[in-house]
Coordinates of C-alpha atoms and ligand atoms in Angstrom, one line a residue:
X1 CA -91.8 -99.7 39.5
X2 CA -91.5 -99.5 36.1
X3 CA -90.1 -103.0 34.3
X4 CA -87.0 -102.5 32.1
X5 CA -86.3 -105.7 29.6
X6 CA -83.4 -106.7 28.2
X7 CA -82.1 -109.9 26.4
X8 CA -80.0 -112.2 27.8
X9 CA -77.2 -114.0 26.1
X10 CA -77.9 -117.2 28.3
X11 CA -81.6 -118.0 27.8
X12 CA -81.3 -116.4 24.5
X13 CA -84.5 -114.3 25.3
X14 CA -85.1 -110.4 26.2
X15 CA -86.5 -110.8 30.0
X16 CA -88.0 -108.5 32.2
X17 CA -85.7 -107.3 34.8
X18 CA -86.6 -108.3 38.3
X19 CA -84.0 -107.8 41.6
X20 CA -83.7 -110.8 43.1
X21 CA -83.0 -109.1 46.0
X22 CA -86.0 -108.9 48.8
X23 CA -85.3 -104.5 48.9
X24 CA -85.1 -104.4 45.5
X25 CA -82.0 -103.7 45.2
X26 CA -80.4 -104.6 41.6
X27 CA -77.0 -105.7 41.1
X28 CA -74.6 -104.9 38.4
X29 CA -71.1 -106.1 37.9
X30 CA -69.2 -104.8 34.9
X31 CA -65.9 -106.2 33.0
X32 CA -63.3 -103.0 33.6
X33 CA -61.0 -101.8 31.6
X34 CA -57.1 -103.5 31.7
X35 CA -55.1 -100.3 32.4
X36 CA -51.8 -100.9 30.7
X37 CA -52.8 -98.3 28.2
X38 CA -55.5 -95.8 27.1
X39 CA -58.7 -96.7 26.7
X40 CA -59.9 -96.7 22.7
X41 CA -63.3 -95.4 22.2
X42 CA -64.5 -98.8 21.2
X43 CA -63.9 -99.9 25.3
X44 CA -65.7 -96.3 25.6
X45 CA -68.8 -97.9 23.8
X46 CA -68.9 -100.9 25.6
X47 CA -68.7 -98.4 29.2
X48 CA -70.9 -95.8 28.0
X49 CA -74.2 -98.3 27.0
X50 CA -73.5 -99.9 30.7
X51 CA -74.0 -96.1 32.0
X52 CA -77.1 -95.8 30.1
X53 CA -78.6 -98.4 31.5
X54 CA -77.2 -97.9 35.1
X55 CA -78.7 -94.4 34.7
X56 CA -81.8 -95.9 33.1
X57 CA -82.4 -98.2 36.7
X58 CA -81.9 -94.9 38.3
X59 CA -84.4 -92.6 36.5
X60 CA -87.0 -95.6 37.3
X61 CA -86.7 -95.5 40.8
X62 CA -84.0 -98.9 41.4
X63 CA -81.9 -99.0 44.0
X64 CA -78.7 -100.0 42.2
X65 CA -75.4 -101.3 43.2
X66 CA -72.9 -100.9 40.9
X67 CA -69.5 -102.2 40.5
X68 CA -67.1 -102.5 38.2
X69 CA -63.4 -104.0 38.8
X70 CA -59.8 -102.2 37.4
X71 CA -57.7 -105.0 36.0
X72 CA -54.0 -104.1 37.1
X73 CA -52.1 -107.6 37.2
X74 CA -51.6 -109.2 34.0
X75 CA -49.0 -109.7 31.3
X76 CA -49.5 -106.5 29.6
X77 CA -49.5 -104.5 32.6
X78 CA -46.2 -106.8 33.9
X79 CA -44.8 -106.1 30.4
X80 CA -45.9 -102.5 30.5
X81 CA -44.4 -102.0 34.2
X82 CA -40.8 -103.9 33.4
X83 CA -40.6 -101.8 30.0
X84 CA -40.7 -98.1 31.9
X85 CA -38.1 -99.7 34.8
X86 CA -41.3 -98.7 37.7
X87 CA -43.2 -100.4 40.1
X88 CA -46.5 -102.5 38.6
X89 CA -48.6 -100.2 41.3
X90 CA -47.0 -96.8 39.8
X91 CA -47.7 -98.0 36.6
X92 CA -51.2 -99.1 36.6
X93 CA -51.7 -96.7 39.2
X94 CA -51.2 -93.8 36.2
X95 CA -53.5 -95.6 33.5
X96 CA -55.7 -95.8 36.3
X97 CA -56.3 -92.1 36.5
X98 CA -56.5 -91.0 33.0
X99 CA -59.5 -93.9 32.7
X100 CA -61.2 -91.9 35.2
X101 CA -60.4 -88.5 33.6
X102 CA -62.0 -90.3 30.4
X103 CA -64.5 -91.6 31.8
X104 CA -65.6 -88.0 33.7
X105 CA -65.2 -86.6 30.7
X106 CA -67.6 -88.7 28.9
X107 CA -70.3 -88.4 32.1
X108 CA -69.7 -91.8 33.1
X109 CA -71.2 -92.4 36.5
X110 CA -69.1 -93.3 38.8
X111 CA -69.3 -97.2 40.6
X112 CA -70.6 -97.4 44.3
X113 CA -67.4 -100.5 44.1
X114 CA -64.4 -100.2 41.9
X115 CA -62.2 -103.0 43.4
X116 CA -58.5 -103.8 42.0
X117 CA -57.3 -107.4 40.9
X118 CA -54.1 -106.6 42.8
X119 CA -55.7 -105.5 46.3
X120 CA -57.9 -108.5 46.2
X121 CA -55.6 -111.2 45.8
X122 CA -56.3 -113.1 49.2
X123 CA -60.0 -113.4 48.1
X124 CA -58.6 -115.1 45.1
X125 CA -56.5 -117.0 46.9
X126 CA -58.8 -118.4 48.9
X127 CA -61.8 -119.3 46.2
X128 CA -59.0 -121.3 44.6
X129 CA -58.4 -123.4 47.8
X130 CA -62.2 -124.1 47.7
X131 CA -61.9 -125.3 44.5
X132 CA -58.9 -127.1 45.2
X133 CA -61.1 -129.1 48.2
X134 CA -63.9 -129.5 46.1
X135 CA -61.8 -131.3 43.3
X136 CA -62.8 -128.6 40.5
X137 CA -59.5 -127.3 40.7
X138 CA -55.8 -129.3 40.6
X139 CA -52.2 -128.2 41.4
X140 CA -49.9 -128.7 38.5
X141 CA -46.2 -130.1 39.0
X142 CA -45.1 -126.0 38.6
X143 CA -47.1 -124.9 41.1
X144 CA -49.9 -123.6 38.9
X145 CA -53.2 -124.2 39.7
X146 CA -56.1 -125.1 37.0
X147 CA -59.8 -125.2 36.8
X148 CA -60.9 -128.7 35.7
X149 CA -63.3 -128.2 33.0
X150 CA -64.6 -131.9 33.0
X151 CA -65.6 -131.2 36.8
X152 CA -68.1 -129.2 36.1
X153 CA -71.0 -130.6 33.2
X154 CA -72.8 -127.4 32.9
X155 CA -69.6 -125.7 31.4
X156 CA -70.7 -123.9 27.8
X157 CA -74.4 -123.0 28.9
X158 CA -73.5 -119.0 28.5
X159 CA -71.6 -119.5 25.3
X160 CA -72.8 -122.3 23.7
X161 CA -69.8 -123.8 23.3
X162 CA -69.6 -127.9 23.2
X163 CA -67.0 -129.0 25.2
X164 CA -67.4 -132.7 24.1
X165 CA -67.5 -132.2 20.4
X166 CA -63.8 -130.2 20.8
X167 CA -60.7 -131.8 21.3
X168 CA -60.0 -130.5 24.7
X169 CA -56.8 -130.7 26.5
X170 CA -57.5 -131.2 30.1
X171 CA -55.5 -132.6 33.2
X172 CA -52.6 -130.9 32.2
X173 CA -50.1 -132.5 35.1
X174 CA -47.6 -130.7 33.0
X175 CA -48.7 -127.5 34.0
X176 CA -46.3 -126.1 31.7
X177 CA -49.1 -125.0 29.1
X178 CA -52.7 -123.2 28.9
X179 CA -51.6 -120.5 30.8
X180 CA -52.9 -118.4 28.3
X181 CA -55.8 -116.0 29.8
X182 CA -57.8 -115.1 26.6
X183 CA -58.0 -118.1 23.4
X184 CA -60.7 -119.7 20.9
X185 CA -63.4 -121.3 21.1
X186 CA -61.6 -124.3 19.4
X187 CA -58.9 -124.4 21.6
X188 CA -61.1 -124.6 24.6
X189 CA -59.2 -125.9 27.7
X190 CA -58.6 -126.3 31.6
X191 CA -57.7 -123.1 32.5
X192 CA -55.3 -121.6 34.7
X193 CA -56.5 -119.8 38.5
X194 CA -53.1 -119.3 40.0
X195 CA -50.3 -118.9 37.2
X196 CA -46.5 -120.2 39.3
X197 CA -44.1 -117.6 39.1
X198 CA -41.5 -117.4 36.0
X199 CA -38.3 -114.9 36.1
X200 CA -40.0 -113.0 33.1
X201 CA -42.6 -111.6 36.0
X202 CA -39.8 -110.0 38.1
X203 CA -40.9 -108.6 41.2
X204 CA -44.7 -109.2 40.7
X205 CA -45.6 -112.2 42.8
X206 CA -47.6 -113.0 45.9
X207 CA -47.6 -115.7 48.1
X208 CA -50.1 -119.1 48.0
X209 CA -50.0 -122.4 49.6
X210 CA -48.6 -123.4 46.2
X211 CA -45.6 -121.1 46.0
X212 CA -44.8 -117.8 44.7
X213 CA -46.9 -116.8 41.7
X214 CA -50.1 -114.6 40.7
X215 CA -53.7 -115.0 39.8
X216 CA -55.0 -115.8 36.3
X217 CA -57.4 -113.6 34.8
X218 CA -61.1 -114.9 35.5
X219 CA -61.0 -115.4 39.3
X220 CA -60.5 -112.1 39.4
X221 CA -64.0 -111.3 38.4
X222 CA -65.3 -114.3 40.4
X223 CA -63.7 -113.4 43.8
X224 CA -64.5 -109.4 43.6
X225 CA -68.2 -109.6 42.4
X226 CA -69.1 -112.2 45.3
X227 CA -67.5 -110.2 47.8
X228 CA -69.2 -106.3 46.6
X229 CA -72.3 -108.1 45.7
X230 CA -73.0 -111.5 46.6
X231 CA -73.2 -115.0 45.4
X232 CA -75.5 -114.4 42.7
X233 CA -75.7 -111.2 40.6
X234 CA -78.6 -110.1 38.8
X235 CA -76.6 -108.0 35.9
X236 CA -73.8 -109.2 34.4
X237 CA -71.8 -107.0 31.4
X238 CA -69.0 -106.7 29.4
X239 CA -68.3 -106.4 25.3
X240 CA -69.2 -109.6 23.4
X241 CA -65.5 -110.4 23.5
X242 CA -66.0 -111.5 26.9
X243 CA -68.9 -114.2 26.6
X244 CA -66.2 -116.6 26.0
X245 CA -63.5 -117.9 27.3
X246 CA -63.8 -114.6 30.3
X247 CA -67.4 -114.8 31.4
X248 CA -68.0 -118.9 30.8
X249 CA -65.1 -119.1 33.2
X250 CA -65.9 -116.7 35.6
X251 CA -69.4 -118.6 36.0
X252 CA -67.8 -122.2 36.1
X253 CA -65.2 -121.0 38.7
X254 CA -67.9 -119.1 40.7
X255 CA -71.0 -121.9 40.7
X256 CA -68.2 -124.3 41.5
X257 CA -67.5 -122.4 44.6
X258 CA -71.5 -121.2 45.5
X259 CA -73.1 -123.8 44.4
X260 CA -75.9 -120.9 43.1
X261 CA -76.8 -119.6 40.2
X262 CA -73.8 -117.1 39.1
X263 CA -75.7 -114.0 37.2
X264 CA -79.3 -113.9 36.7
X265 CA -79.8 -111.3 33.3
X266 CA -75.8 -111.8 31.1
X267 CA -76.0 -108.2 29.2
X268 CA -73.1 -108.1 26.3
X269 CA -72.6 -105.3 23.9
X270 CA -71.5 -105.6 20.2
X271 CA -68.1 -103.8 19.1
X272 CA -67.4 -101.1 17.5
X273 CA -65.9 -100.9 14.3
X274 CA -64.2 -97.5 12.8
X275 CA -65.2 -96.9 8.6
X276 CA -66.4 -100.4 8.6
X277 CA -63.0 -101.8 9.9
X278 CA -61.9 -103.3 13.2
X279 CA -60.4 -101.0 15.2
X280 CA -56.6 -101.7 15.2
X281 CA -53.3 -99.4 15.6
X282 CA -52.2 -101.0 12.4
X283 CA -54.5 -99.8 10.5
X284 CA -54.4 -96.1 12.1
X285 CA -58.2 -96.4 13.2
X286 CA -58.1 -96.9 16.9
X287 CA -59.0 -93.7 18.3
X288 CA -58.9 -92.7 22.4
X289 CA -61.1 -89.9 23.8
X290 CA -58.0 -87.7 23.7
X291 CA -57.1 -88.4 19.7
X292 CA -60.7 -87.0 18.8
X293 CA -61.1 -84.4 21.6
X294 CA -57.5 -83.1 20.4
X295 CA -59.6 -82.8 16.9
X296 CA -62.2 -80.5 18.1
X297 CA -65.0 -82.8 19.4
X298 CA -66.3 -82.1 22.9
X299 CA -66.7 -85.4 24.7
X300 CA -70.1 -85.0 25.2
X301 CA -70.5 -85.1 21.7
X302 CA -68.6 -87.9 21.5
X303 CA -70.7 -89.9 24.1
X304 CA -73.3 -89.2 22.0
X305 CA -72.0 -91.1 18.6
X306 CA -70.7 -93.5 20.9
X307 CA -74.3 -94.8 22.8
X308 CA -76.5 -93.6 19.4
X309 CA -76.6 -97.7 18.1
X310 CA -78.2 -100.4 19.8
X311 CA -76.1 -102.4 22.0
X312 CA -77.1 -105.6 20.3
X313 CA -75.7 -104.2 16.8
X314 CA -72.4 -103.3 15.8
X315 CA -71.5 -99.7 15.7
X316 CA -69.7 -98.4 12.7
X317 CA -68.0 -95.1 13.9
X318 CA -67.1 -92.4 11.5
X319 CA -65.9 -88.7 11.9
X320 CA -68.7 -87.4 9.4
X321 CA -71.3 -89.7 12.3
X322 CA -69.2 -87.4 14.9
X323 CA -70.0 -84.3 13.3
X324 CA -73.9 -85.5 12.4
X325 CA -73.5 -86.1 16.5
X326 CA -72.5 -82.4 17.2
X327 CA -75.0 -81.1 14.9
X328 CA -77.6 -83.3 16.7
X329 CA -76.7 -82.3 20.4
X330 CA -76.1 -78.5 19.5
X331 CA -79.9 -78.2 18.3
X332 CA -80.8 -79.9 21.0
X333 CA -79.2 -77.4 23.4
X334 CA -80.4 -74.1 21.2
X335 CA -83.9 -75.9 21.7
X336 CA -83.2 -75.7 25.2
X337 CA -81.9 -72.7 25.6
X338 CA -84.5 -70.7 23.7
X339 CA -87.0 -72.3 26.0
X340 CA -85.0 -71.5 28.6
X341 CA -84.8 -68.1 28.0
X342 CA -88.4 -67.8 26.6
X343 CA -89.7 -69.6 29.7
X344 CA -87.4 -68.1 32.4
X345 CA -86.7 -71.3 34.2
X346 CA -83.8 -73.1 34.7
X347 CA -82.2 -76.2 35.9
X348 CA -82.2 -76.9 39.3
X349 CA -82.0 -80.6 41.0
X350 CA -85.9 -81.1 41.4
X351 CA -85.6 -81.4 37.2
X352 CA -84.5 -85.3 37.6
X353 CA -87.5 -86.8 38.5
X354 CA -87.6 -90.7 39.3
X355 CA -90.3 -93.2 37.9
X356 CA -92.1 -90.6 36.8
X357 CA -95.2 -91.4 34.6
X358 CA -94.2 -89.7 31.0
X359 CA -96.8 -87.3 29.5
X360 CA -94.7 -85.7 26.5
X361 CA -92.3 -88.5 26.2
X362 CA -94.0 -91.8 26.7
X363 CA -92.6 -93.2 23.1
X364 CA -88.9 -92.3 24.1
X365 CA -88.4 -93.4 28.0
X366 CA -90.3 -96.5 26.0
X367 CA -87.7 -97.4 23.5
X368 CA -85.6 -97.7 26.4
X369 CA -87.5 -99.5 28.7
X370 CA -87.4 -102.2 25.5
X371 CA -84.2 -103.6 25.4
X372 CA -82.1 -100.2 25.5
X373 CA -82.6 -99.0 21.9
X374 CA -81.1 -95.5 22.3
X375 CA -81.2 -94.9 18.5
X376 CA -85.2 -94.6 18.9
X377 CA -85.1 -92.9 22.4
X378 CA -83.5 -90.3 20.2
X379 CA -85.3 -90.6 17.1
X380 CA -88.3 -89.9 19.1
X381 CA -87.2 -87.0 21.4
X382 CA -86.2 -85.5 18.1
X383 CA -89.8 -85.6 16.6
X384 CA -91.6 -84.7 19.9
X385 CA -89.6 -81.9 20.4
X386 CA -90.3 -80.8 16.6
X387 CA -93.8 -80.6 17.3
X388 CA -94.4 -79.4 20.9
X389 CA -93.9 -76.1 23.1
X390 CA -91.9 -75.8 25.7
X391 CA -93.5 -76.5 29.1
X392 CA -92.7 -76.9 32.6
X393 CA -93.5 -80.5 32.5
X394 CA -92.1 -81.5 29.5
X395 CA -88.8 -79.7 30.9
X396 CA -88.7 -82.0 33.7
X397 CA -89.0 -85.1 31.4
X398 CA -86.8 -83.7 28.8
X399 CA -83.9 -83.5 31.6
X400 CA -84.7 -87.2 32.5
X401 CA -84.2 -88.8 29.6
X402 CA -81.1 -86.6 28.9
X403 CA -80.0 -87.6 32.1
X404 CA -80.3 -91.5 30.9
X405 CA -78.7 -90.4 28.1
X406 CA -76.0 -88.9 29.9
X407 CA -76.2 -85.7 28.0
X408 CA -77.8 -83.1 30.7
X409 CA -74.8 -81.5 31.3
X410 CA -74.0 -80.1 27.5
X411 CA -77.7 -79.8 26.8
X412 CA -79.2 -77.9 30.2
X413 CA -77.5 -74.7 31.5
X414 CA -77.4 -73.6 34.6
X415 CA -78.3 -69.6 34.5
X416 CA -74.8 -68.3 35.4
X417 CA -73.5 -70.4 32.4
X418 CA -75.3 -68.3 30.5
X419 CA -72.9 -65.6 29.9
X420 CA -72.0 -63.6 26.9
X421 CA -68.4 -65.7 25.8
X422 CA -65.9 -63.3 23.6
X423 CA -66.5 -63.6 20.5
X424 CA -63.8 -64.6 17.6
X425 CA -64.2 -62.0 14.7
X426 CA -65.1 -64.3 12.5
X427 CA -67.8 -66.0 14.3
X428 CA -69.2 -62.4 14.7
X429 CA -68.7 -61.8 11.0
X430 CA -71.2 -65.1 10.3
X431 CA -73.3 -63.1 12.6
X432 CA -73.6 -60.0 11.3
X433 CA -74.0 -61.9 7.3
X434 CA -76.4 -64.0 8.8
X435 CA -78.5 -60.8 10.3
X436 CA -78.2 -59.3 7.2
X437 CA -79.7 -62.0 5.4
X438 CA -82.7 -62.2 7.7
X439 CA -82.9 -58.6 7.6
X440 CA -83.7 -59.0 3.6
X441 CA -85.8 -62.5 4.2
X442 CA -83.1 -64.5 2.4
X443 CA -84.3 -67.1 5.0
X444 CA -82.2 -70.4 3.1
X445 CA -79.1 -68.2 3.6
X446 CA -80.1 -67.0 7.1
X447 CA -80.8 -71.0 8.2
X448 CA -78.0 -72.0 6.6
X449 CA -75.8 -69.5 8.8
X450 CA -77.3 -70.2 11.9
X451 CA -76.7 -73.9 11.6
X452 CA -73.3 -72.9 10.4
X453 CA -72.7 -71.4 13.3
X454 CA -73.9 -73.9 15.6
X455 CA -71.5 -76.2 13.9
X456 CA -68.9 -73.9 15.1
X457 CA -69.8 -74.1 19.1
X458 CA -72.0 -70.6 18.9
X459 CA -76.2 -70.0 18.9
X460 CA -77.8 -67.2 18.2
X461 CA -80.7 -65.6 19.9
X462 CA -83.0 -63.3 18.3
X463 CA -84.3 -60.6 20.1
X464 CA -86.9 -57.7 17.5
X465 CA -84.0 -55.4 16.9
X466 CA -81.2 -57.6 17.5
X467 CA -79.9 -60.4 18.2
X468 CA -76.8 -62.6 21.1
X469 CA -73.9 -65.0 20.4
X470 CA -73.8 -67.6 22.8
X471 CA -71.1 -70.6 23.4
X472 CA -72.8 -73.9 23.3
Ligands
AMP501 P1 -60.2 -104.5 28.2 O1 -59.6 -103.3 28.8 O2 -59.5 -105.0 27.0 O3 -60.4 -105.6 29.2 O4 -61.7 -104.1 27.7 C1 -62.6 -103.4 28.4 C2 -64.0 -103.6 27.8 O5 -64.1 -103.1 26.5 C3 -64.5 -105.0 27.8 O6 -65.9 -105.1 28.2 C4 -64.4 -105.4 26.3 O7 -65.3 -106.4 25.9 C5 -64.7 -104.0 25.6 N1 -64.2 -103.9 24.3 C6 -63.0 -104.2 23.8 N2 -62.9 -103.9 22.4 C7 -64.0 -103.3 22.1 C8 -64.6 -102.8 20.9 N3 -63.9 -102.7 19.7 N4 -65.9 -102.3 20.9 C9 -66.6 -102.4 22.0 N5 -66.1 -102.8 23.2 C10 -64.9 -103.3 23.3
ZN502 ZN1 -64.5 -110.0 34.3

């Protein structure tokens, strides 16, 4: 099998991926989204480069088990819930379904496990009780339960944060702080498992051996990954956010409880930024799938902005980068589909072949297999394609790496989608000038049209006396 590498944000090194898992199987647990809300399209970044690479283990032949959890008890979705008057399951229950709707929009495979923080609350129930007996955990005079950071010497080794150097505030007996799930590195703390109920959480609380209440955040992650996938994980990813406090709890609560290595490869993606700003409804930049699809983008398109950076980098997101992305994927698919048509084959499911040895693409599938640099998967695809003919084999490799890239379905056709669309007058009318203009070898005009055209969602195909208008 081929070996994928990828750097870790523990050992601080890119390392060859290896399952730990005797059937070579590899594991992947994923952060999901909290759904008190939509999703923006910088969560959609951080989603979208974990399905490239899921796809990626695919396409080389992995067996891969895949899960990623739906956050749905929390104060924003207790806030969210109490604010509309319904129940926390209605209410999460709708955000729930309009991330899926995003996320099949955008091609997003879906998990083999997709467990709920709310469905799984005996599992965290019980890894607190562990803790508890293992004296890495302590009941506070409320009824809230905390990790005990001071219990456990290896905390920081995925962040890099010193615990000694900070004034920490640990043994808190008062239990009547640090409940807080997210905070600074500088305000580093024991942190809170099982939160005691308060009126403010109405109707949202479960029963524990230490009174009514609900789970914090981070054991969610710990009690749902080792119950889909097992003690130790070998992929572990979320958005840099995460590394700390979410993830360097998650692995002190876990190893506390194992007593095994937690994750064995930490994979974190950078954020994205909109114009060169942080994304935030003050500001008017925070886009969802629905703001920019509601502008005329097609999400495929915008899956294709959103994974063109490396996952390492910072993405700077701009509509003019969303149009250079349609451009981009519409001659892409003309390339295609004048193959297609000059060829007379078309897609069918033999086209996705697994660890294949690439003839026409080596330098692409490559770029990938190094530390998932999309950006030069599709820098080369680009120049390959400028420079070769179309061929069944190439076809076949082509559809792979689309496949990894999540783009097959807007770039390959099937031959009944090939079908004359109606035409809009004045799409027909840049035809016929366009005709013209090749008709009297004004061939800058001519180009210019044609790309014009595919700008505006239509290709043309030239037959000797004529030519076809086709939707992309
Ligand atoms: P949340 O729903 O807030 O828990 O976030 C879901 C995922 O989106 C997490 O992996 C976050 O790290 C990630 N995320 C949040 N904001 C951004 C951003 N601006 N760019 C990229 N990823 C983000
Ligand atoms: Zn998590």
């Amino acid at each position: 099998m081929d070996v994928i590498k990828l750097y870790d944000t523990q050992s601080h090194q890119i390392k060859e991926i290896v399952p730990s898992n005797s059937d070579g199987t590899l594991s992947i647990y994923c952060c999901g989204p909290t759904v008190y809300n939509y999703a923006h399209i910088g969560n959609f970044r951080t989603f979208l480069l974990q399905d490239v690479l899921h796809r990626l283990l695919i396409a080389m032949g992995y067996r891969v088990k895949f899960a990623r959890n739906i956050t749905d008890v929390d104060d924003k979705t207790i806030r969210g819930a109490q604010r509309e008057n319904i129940s926390l399951q209605s209410f999460t229950k709708r955000w729930t379904d309009i991330f899926h709707r995003d996320c099949e929009a955008l091609n997003i495979l879906s998990p083999d496990a997709e467990p709920k923080a709310a469905s799984h609350i005996a599992e965290q129930i019980a890894m607190i009780e562990i803790l508890i007996q293992k004296k890495h955990a302590y009941v506070a005079s409320d009824g809230s339960v905390y990790f005990r950071l001071s219990s456990y010497p290896d905390y920081g080794k995925l962040s890099g944060i010193d615990v000694k150097r900070l004034a920490t505030q640990n043994e808190n007996s008062m239990g009547q702080t640090n409940l807080a799930d997210e905070y600074d590195r500088d305000s580093v703390h024991d942190f809170a498992l099982w939160k005691a109920y308060k009126k403010e959480d109405g109707d949202v609380f479960w029963k524990s051996p230490w009174g009514k209440g609900r789970p914090g955040w981070h054991i969610e992650c710990s009690a749902m990954s080792v119950k889909y996938l097992g003690e130790t994980i070998d992929i572990h990813g979320g958005g840099i956010d995460l590394c700390f406090p979410h993830h360097e709890n998650e692995m002190a609560q876990t190893e506390c409880v194992t007593g095994k290595p937690f994750v064995r490869y930490w994979f974190h993606s950078q954020h994205l930024q909109v114009e060169g700003q942080k994304m935030s409804k003050s500001l008017g930049n925070l886009f969802t799938l629905s703001d920019l699809e509601n502008k005329g983008y097609d999400a495929h398109v915008i899956r294709y902005a959103l994974v063109n950076g490396h996952y390492r980098q910072i993405l700077n997101f701009t509509l003019f980068g969303l149009d250079a992305a349609r451009s981009a994927l519409s001659k892409l698919r003309a390339k295609v589909m004048n193959w297609q048509k000059a060829n007379n084959f078309f897609l069918n499911e033999s086209l996705l072949q697994k660890n294949i040895a690439y003839r026409h693409f080596n330098s692409a599938i490559e770029a990938l297999k190094n530390d998932l640099n999309v950006p030069k998967c599709l820098g080369e695809i680009f120049s390959i394609l400028n420079n070769t003919e179309g061929s069944e084999s190439l076809f076949s490799e082509l559809y792979t790496l689309c496949f990894i890239l999540g783009i097959e379905k807007f770039v390959f056709h099937w031959k009944e989608d090939l079908k004359m669309a109606e035409i809009p007058s004045d799409i027909a009318e840049l035809a016929t000038q366009r005709w013209e203009a090749k008709q009297s070898k004004n061939f800058t005009k001519s180009d210019r049209l044609r790309q014009l055209l595919i700008e505006k969602g239509w290709h043309i195909v030239d037959h000797r006396d004529g030519y076809e208008l086709e939707k992309l």
